Amino acid sequence: MALNKLKLLEKQLNRLPASLPSPSLEQSSYQWHLDDDFLNDEGIVAATNQTLERVMGMRVNGLTIRERGKGILGVIEVLNMALKNEPSNSIIDKWIDDISEAAKGLCPGENVSSAIDIDDPPQAAGPASQSVTSSSADGNDTQKKSKSKKVAPKLKQTALPNTTLPRKTTKAAAVPVSSDAVDHIGDASDPASNPKTDLTYDDPRYLDLAEPEVDRRKGGAIPDEDMLAATVHCRALEGSDVGKEFARCLGSFKCNGIWVWPRRRDRILKHLSTCQYIPANLRQSSSKKQGDKAPVAMLEKRKAEDDQIEKEVERAASKKRCGKVAEKETSQASLVLDLARDAGRKEMKETLDNDVVMLICVAGLPPRIADLQQWKTLLNHATRGLYKPASKDVLRDNHIPATASWVRKKQLEYLKTQWNLTGTYDGSATRRPQSIYTFHVTDSHRRTFLIEGDESSAVSHTGEHISSIHQRIIKEIGPERFVALLSDNTGNARKGRELTVGVWQHIFNLQDAVHEQQLTILEITKLEEFEETIETVRRLLQFFHHSTAGTNHLRYTLDKFGISRGLEAIGNTRFATVYYACNSVLRCLPALYQLIGEDRTIELTQAKRMSLQKEDNRLFVADSRGALNFKLELQKLVRVLRPFALSIKCLESAHSTPADVFIYWFGVMSEYEEIFSTNADELKKKTILDIRGIINRRYLGMVKDGPSGDVYITSFFLEPRYRDAAALNQPDPLRRTFVLRKKTGNNDQDLISGVPIRKETFLRIGKFLCEVLLRREYSQPPSALPDVLNGLDPEFASADLTQQLVAYAKRDYPFNLPIADSECPLTWWKKLRYHSQASLLA
């Protein structure tokens, strides 16, 4: 009976929901090994019970299954080994029941025992169209069994991991793939296995044909298995190509991957390595095969072979000195010389192929340059005819995508060794137009890697779809290695972030501070007091953009006045672009007075595609009322926008931290308080109130009420220089000027136990750090806990953390360690990492 229940448990664990993470065996939190000494002393049952409690946790409040995949499936082998020695042991039987209940809790709508015969041997989940009832020689018995059991609905066949898809010979109606079947297509977070994308391998535009048999007796290249599995031989049913034969991608209805028949391996693998609508195992395998054929990969392989040959030559030379080498060296030397010449030509070709790819990609040259006769002549002369350059098609379909696959492989290998990674993403559109979401990963050394550019024009960019991209990439690297996910705060981007962080709660949900400050600038520029000035600047820039003569005259005049930088246009993608455009006009005013007002070399007149007005010329007559008023209004606008423009410039640095976000927000607000208090530019009272409201709303929405707002004030507090700054005691931003200075003393009753900051602020920081401790550190299995938490109960850890936090705020020992002005805060904290009274907070 216990063995039957164990088989049922294995089937349950194979059907765990796709929402659970699925790490590799090496990265799994379930690491199964019995203590040999304990096993010898206490026996198999006690050792198994100890291992299960260590890995799975205590059963007092029920078990929780943290992930799916090979790691959790290892429990089957552990239990099976115990049952072989103790077939009817109640302890092992209870463990099987408890783990089974935990699995059922994750799949409440699934009655596994009603659909699976527990006497059947475990099988990999296959196409649901196969019968789930057991058959016998007697047809009546089979019929009775079929009636007594629920038969799973017939599903369209899908590819299993590490298998190929069967070829279809007739056209069938599109059948949606069920969630059970999708679990076997690839990663659950992959769009190819996301039911929202309505994935189907049918394409109504084509009739699928049988795969022609390959006669190996005729020779030729061996067809690629992944290419055969991920593409379908078909015939067009509509359009101008009706009746013609093609090869189509499995996901052609979404990705439009269609190629002429017969297949061309390079072009198809180029598509398969990035297609999100095919099984994940086929995509990853195609990417690996393509990367292995990159010129740089071939160079690496050849270098390894050369190193091996050098070792063998040295070994042979050593034997010769010992008198162990036979004669025949003359003929062997000739053979070695021929081989060396041949290897030298191959190495030169691989090296130059890689150099050409690097030149074209880094310089942004079009691949068609490779088909120019001048290009071929150049390389022919340089190599004396020993090198034949690759054509445009080979570069476009083979070398460049293969190198991209190789680079991505190296990136992932490196990132899988790093910790404290931050994921960032943003959406954009090309001129075609095509919608692209780029995903970057930044390591703790501030190096940023472009991991993927997802072209998903055929899919609605919902929060679920964006989250599926995050989850697939994060799973591939390892969720435990990430600490933050960051993007702008548009609707779908924000929802995608929330969904991803909901899966891995130790990851901080951060919105981009630079985008938030840019939106603040845009709101300010829409205020009524600035509208006329900005419109005049736009008309002026538009004139010079369309007038080549005016641009040349302006450039010459700027040189006369010694002005090195000219006018800057208002763009769509540059942060604080209105500020830089207005500042450029202010900078170029002396030259514009000369051109338009004095020499009248240029006249701002109405022209096609322009909305210029004759009155605009009067604004550039030096010392006139119009010119003075325009200059004053321009200076006012520039001064109002400058604090945010400078803050954005600083926060765009790769070295900015959450503490910097808090510092620059307060720096900006103190600057605005200075502007409002003096009001040297005579801003209207309504404008001042509007700007206050805009800044306060944006600040509170990000730094105080945002999804991870406490991370900014906590990071600021953990900067040793600012642990008792006045900014931590002021809850209302634009009420007074903020100076980031030390507090010499504070007897306010709001402060607790002598901590030199407000009670509310200190409690907010302490609560946030305790949540991080429990959510990130204690979410790991006991074996993965850091040394400082090893054997420490969460309640005691929280109490110790609070005590150390109070000592840090008071500058008590050992937190009274001085910090140099040029010293990095991280270096300061590392000094305390192994101090018994500071290690937990450090």
PDB file of N, CA, C and O in Angstrom, residues 24 44 117 125 155 256 268 335 348 352 386-387 507 528 552 565 645 675 750:
ATOM      1  N   SER A  24      17.370  24.572 -11.452  1.00  0.00           N
ATOM      2  CA  SER A  24      18.119  23.378 -11.821  1.00  0.00           C
ATOM      3  C   SER A  24      18.427  22.572 -10.565  1.00  0.00           C
ATOM      4  O   SER A  24      18.279  23.049  -9.436  1.00  0.00           O
ATOM      5  N   ILE A  44      17.884   3.370   9.212  1.00  0.00           N
ATOM      6  CA  ILE A  44      17.413   4.052   8.011  1.00  0.00           C
ATOM      7  C   ILE A  44      16.201   4.944   8.282  1.00  0.00           C
ATOM      8  O   ILE A  44      16.079   6.033   7.737  1.00  0.00           O
ATOM      9  N   ASP A 117      -4.175   5.680 -12.505  1.00  0.00           N
ATOM     10  CA  ASP A 117      -4.150   4.381 -11.840  1.00  0.00           C
ATOM     11  C   ASP A 117      -2.850   4.273 -11.068  1.00  0.00           C
ATOM     12  O   ASP A 117      -1.769   4.255 -11.646  1.00  0.00           O
ATOM     13  N   ALA A 125       4.639  12.842 -18.352  1.00  0.00           N
ATOM     14  CA  ALA A 125       3.349  13.314 -18.863  1.00  0.00           C
ATOM     15  C   ALA A 125       3.431  13.499 -20.350  1.00  0.00           C
ATOM     16  O   ALA A 125       4.251  14.230 -20.848  1.00  0.00           O
ATOM     17  N   LEU A 155      -6.550  16.376 -25.933  1.00  0.00           N
ATOM     18  CA  LEU A 155      -5.824  17.603 -26.213  1.00  0.00           C
ATOM     19  C   LEU A 155      -4.954  17.429 -27.433  1.00  0.00           C
ATOM     20  O   LEU A 155      -4.573  16.326 -27.795  1.00  0.00           O
ATOM     21  N   ASN A 256       5.008  34.459 -37.222  1.00  0.00           N
ATOM     22  CA  ASN A 256       5.140  34.594 -38.684  1.00  0.00           C
ATOM     23  C   ASN A 256       6.458  34.032 -39.205  1.00  0.00           C
ATOM     24  O   ASN A 256       7.029  34.560 -40.166  1.00  0.00           O
ATOM     25  N   ILE A 268      16.723  29.221 -40.240  1.00  0.00           N
ATOM     26  CA  ILE A 268      15.736  28.683 -39.313  1.00  0.00           C
ATOM     27  C   ILE A 268      16.275  28.704 -37.880  1.00  0.00           C
ATOM     28  O   ILE A 268      15.574  29.112 -36.950  1.00  0.00           O
ATOM     29  N   LEU A 335      54.605  15.819 -42.590  1.00  0.00           N
ATOM     30  CA  LEU A 335      53.171  15.764 -42.348  1.00  0.00           C
ATOM     31  C   LEU A 335      52.734  16.859 -41.387  1.00  0.00           C
ATOM     32  O   LEU A 335      51.712  17.526 -41.577  1.00  0.00           O
ATOM     33  N   MET A 348      43.263  31.687 -39.465  1.00  0.00           N
ATOM     34  CA  MET A 348      43.162  33.029 -40.021  1.00  0.00           C
ATOM     35  C   MET A 348      41.726  33.327 -40.453  1.00  0.00           C
ATOM     36  O   MET A 348      41.207  34.414 -40.209  1.00  0.00           O
ATOM     37  N   LEU A 352      39.526  36.301 -38.797  1.00  0.00           N
ATOM     38  CA  LEU A 352      39.011  37.405 -39.604  1.00  0.00           C
ATOM     39  C   LEU A 352      37.484  37.411 -39.649  1.00  0.00           C
ATOM     40  O   LEU A 352      36.873  38.480 -39.672  1.00  0.00           O
ATOM     41  N   LEU A 386      44.372  34.726 -49.407  1.00  0.00           N
ATOM     42  CA  LEU A 386      44.216  33.544 -48.561  1.00  0.00           C
ATOM     43  C   LEU A 386      42.887  33.518 -47.801  1.00  0.00           C
ATOM     44  O   LEU A 386      42.556  32.518 -47.171  1.00  0.00           O
ATOM     45  N   TYR A 387      42.135  34.625 -47.844  1.00  0.00           N
ATOM     46  CA  TYR A 387      40.891  34.697 -47.072  1.00  0.00           C
ATOM     47  C   TYR A 387      39.739  35.098 -47.984  1.00  0.00           C
ATOM     48  O   TYR A 387      39.823  36.084 -48.710  1.00  0.00           O
ATOM     49  N   ILE A 507      12.418  39.873  -3.702  1.00  0.00           N
ATOM     50  CA  ILE A 507      12.888  40.856  -4.689  1.00  0.00           C
ATOM     51  C   ILE A 507      12.164  42.182  -4.461  1.00  0.00           C
ATOM     52  O   ILE A 507      10.939  42.224  -4.375  1.00  0.00           O
ATOM     53  N   GLU A 528       0.328  77.030 -16.845  1.00  0.00           N
ATOM     54  CA  GLU A 528      -0.059  78.150 -17.721  1.00  0.00           C
ATOM     55  C   GLU A 528       1.033  79.207 -17.813  1.00  0.00           C
ATOM     56  O   GLU A 528       1.246  79.793 -18.890  1.00  0.00           O
ATOM     57  N   ASN A 552      23.648  77.302 -40.914  1.00  0.00           N
ATOM     58  CA  ASN A 552      25.041  77.642 -41.240  1.00  0.00           C
ATOM     59  C   ASN A 552      25.409  79.033 -40.741  1.00  0.00           C
ATOM     60  O   ASN A 552      26.504  79.242 -40.202  1.00  0.00           O
ATOM     61  N   ARG A 565      28.639  75.482 -28.005  1.00  0.00           N
ATOM     62  CA  ARG A 565      27.493  74.600 -28.214  1.00  0.00           C
ATOM     63  C   ARG A 565      26.318  75.384 -28.766  1.00  0.00           C
ATOM     64  O   ARG A 565      26.030  76.498 -28.309  1.00  0.00           O
ATOM     65  N   ALA A 645      16.613  68.701 -13.458  1.00  0.00           N
ATOM     66  CA  ALA A 645      17.510  68.323 -14.554  1.00  0.00           C
ATOM     67  C   ALA A 645      18.860  67.853 -14.005  1.00  0.00           C
ATOM     68  O   ALA A 645      19.418  66.845 -14.464  1.00  0.00           O
ATOM     69  N   ILE A 675      13.930  78.812  -3.967  1.00  0.00           N
ATOM     70  CA  ILE A 675      13.348  79.576  -5.083  1.00  0.00           C
ATOM     71  C   ILE A 675      12.039  80.238  -4.660  1.00  0.00           C
ATOM     72  O   ILE A 675      11.778  81.407  -4.960  1.00  0.00           O
ATOM     73  N   ASP A 750       9.465  62.944  21.225  1.00  0.00           N
ATOM     74  CA  ASP A 750       9.139  61.967  20.186  1.00  0.00           C
ATOM     75  C   ASP A 750      10.250  60.961  19.967  1.00  0.00           C
ATOM     76  O   ASP A 750      10.059  59.930  19.333  1.00  0.00           O
TER      77      ASP A 750
END
